[in-house]
PDB file of C-alpha atoms in Angstrom:
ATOM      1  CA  UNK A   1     -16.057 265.270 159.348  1.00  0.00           C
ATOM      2  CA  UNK A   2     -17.973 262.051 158.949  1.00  0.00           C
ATOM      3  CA  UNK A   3     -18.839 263.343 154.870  1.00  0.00           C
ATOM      4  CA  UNK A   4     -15.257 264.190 154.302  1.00  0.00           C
ATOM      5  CA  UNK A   5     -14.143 260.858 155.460  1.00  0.00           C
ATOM      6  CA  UNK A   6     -16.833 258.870 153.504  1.00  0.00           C
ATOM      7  CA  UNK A   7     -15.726 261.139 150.238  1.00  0.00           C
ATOM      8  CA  UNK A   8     -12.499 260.660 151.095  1.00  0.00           C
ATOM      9  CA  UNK A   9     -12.765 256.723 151.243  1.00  0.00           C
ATOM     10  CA  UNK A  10     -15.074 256.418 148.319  1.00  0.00           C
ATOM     11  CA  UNK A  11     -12.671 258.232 146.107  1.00  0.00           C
ATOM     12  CA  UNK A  12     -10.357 255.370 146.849  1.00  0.00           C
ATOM     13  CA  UNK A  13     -12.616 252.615 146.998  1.00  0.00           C
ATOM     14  CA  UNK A  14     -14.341 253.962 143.567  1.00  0.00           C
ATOM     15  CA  UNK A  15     -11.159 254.083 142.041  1.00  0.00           C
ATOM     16  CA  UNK A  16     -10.423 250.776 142.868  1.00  0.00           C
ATOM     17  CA  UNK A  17     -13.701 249.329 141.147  1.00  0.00           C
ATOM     18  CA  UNK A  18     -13.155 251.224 138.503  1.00  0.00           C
ATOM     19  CA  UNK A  19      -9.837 249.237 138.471  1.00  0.00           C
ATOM     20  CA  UNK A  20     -11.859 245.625 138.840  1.00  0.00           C
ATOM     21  CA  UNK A  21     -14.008 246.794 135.594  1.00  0.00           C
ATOM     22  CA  UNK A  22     -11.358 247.745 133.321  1.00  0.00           C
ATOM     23  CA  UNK A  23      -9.425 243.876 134.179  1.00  0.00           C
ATOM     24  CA  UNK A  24      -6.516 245.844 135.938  1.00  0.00           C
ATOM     25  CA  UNK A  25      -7.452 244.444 139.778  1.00  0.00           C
ATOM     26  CA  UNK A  26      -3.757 242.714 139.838  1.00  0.00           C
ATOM     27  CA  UNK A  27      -2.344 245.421 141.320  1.00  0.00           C
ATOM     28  CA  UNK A  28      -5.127 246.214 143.664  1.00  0.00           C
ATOM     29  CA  UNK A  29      -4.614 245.193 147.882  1.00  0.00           C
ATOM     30  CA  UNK A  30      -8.055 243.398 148.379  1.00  0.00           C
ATOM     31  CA  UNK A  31      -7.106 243.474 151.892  1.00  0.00           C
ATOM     32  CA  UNK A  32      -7.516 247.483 152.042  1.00  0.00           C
ATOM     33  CA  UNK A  33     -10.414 247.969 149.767  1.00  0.00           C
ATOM     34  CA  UNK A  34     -11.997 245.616 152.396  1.00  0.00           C
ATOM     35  CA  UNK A  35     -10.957 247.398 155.085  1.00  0.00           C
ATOM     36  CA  UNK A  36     -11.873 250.797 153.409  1.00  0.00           C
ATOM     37  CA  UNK A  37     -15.357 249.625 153.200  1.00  0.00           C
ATOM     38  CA  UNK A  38     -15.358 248.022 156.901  1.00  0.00           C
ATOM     39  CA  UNK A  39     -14.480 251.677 157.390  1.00  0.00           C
ATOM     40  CA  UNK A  40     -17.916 253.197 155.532  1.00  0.00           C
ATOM     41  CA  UNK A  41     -19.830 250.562 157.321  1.00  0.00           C
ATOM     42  CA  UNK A  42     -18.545 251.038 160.645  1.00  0.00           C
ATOM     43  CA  UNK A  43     -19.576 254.762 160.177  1.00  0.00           C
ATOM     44  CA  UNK A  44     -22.998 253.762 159.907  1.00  0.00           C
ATOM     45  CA  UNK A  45     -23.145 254.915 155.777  1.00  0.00           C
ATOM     46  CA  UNK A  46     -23.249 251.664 153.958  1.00  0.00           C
ATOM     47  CA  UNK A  47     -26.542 252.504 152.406  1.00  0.00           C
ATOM     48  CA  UNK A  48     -24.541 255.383 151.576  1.00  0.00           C
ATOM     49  CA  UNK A  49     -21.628 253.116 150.249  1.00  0.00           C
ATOM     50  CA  UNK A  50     -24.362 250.681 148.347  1.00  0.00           C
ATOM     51  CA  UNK A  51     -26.334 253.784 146.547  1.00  0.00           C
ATOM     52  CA  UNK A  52     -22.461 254.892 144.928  1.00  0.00           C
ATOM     53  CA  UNK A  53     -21.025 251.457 144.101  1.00  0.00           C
ATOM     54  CA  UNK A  54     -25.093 250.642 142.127  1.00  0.00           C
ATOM     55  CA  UNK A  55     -24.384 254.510 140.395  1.00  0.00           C
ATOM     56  CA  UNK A  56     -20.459 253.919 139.776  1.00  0.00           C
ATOM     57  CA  UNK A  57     -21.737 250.015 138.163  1.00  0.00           C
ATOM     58  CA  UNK A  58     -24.443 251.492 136.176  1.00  0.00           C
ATOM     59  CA  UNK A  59     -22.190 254.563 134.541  1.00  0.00           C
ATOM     60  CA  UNK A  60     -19.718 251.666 134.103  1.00  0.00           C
ATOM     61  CA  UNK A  61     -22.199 249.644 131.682  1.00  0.00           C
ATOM     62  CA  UNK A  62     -24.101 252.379 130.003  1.00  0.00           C
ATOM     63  CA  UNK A  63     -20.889 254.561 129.124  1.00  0.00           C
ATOM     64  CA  UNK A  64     -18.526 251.291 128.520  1.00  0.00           C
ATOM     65  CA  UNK A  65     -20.092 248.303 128.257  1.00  0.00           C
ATOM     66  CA  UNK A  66     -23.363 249.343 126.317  1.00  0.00           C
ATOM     67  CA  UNK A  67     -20.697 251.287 123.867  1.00  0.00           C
ATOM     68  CA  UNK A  68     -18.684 248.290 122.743  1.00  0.00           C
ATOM     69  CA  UNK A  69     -21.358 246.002 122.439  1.00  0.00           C
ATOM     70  CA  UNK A  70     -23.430 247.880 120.308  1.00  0.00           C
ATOM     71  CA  UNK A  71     -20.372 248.936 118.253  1.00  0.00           C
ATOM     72  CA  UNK A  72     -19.932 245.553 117.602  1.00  0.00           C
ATOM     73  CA  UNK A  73     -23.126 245.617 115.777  1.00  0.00           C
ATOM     74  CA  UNK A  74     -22.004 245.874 111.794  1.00  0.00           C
ATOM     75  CA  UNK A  75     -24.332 247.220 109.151  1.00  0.00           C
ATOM     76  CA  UNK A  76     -24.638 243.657 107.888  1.00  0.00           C
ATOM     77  CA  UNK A  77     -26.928 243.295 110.655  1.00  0.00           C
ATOM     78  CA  UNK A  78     -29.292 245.354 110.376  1.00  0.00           C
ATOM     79  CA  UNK A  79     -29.541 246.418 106.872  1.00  0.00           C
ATOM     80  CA  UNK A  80     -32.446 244.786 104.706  1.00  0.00           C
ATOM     81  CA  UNK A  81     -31.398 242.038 102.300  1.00  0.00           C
ATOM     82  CA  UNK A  82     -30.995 244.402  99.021  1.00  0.00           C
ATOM     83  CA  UNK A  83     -27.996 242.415  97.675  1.00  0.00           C
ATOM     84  CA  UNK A  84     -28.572 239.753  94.601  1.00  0.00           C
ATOM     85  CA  UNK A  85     -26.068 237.562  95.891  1.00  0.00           C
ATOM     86  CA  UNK A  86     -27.874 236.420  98.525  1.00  0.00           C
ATOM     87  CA  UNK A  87     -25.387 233.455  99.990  1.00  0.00           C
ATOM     88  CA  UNK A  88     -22.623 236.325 100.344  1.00  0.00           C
ATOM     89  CA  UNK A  89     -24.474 238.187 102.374  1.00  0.00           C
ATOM     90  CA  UNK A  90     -25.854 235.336 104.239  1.00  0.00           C
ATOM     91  CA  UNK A  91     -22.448 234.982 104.657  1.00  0.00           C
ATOM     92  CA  UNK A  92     -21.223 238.326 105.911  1.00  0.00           C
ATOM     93  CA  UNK A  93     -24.333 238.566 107.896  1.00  0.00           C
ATOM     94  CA  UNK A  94     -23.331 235.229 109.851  1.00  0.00           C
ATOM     95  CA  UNK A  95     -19.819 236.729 110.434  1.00  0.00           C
ATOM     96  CA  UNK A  96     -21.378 239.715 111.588  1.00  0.00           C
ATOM     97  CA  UNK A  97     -23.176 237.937 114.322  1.00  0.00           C
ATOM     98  CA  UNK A  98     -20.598 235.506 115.357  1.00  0.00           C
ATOM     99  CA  UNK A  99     -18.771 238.778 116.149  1.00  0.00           C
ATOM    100  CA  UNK A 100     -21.360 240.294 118.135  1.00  0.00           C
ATOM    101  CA  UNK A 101     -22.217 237.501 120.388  1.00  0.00           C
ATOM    102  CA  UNK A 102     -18.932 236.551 120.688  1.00  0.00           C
ATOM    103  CA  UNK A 103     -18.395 240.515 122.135  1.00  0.00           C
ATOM    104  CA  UNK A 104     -21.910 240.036 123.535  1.00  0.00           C
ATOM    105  CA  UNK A 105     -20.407 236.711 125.534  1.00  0.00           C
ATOM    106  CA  UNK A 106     -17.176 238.603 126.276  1.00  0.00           C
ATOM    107  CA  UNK A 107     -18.484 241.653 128.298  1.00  0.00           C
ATOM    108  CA  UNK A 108     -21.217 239.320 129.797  1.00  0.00           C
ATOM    109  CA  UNK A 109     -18.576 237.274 131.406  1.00  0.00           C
ATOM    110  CA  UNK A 110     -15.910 240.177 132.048  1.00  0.00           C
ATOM    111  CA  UNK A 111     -19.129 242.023 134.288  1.00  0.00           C
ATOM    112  CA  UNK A 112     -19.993 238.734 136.202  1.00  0.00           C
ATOM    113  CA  UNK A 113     -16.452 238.146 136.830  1.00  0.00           C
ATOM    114  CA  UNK A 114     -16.280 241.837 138.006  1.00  0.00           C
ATOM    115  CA  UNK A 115     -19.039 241.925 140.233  1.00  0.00           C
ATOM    116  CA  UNK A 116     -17.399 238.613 141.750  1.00  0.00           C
ATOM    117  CA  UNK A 117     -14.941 239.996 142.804  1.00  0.00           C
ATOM    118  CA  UNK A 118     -16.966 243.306 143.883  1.00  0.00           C
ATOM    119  CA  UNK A 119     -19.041 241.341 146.315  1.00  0.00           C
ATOM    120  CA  UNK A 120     -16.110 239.822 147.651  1.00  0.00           C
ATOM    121  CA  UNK A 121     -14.683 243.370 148.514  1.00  0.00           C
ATOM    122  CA  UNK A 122     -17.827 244.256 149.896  1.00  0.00           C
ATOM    123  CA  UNK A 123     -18.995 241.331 151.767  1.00  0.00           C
ATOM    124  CA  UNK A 124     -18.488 242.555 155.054  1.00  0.00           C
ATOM    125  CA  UNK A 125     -21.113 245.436 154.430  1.00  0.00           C
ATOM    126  CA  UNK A 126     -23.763 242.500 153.645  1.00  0.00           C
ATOM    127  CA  UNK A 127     -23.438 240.778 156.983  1.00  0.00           C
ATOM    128  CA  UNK A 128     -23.057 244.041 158.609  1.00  0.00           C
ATOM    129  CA  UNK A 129     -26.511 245.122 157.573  1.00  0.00           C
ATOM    130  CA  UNK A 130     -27.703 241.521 158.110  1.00  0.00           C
ATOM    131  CA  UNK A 131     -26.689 242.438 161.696  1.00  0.00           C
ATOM    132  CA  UNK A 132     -28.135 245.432 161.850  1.00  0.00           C
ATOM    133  CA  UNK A 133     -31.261 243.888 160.275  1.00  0.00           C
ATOM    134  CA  UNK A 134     -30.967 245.785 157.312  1.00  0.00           C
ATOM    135  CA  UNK A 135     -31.206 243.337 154.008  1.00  0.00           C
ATOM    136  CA  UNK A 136     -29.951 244.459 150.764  1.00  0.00           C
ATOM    137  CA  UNK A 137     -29.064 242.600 147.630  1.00  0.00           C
ATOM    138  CA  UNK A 138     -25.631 243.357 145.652  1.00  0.00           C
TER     139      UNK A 138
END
């Protein structure tokens, strides 16, 4: 019973990170994602609960995340200099890169604002293993 309800909470609490790192937490009830992970803690399984949310974050930037940043990453970039008009592709080249940092910059401050609001949901499972003496870092 104790697996089903962990699976059974997970799928919602997963769900609702998955919700924080696509930008669509407006419609999320912080106040029962908390709860849902008070839940997992108080059952003794927030190692449990830490090991899923680190998988479910790392899927989330190699599958996402890694895919739009390097698909901002033009041929401009990383093709030698072949052309004879060197100051338009000095110029193209700049553009190119002024795009990727700018998408670079973009997903680097979408996943910090993410986790933000991650460790907020999950706060309570940090002092809870502080209590227990159990230190872990999110």
């Amino acid at each position: 019973a104790n697996t089903e309800d962990f699976d059974s909470i997970w799928t919602v609490l997963s769900s609702s990170l998955t919700e924080i790192n696509t930008k669509n937490a407006s419609t999320l009830a912080f106040e029962e994602i908390y709860r849902h992970a008070y839940k997992i803690v108080l059952m003794m399984r927030a190692p449990d609960l830490y090991e899923q949310v680190k998988q479910l974050e790392q899927d989330w930037l190699k599958t996402n995340v890694r895919t739009l940043v390097t698909d901002s990453i033009s041929s401009s970039l990383v093709r030698a200099q072949k052309s004879t008009d060197a100051q338009d592709q000095s110029s193209e080249r700049r553009e190119a890169g002024e795009k990727f940092l700018t998408v670079l910059k973009d997903a680097w401050e979408d996943h910090q604002l993410g986790m933000g609001m991650v460790t907020d949901v999950l706060m309570y499972m940090v002092s809870s293993f502080t209590l227990y003496g159990i230190s872990i870092m999110l």
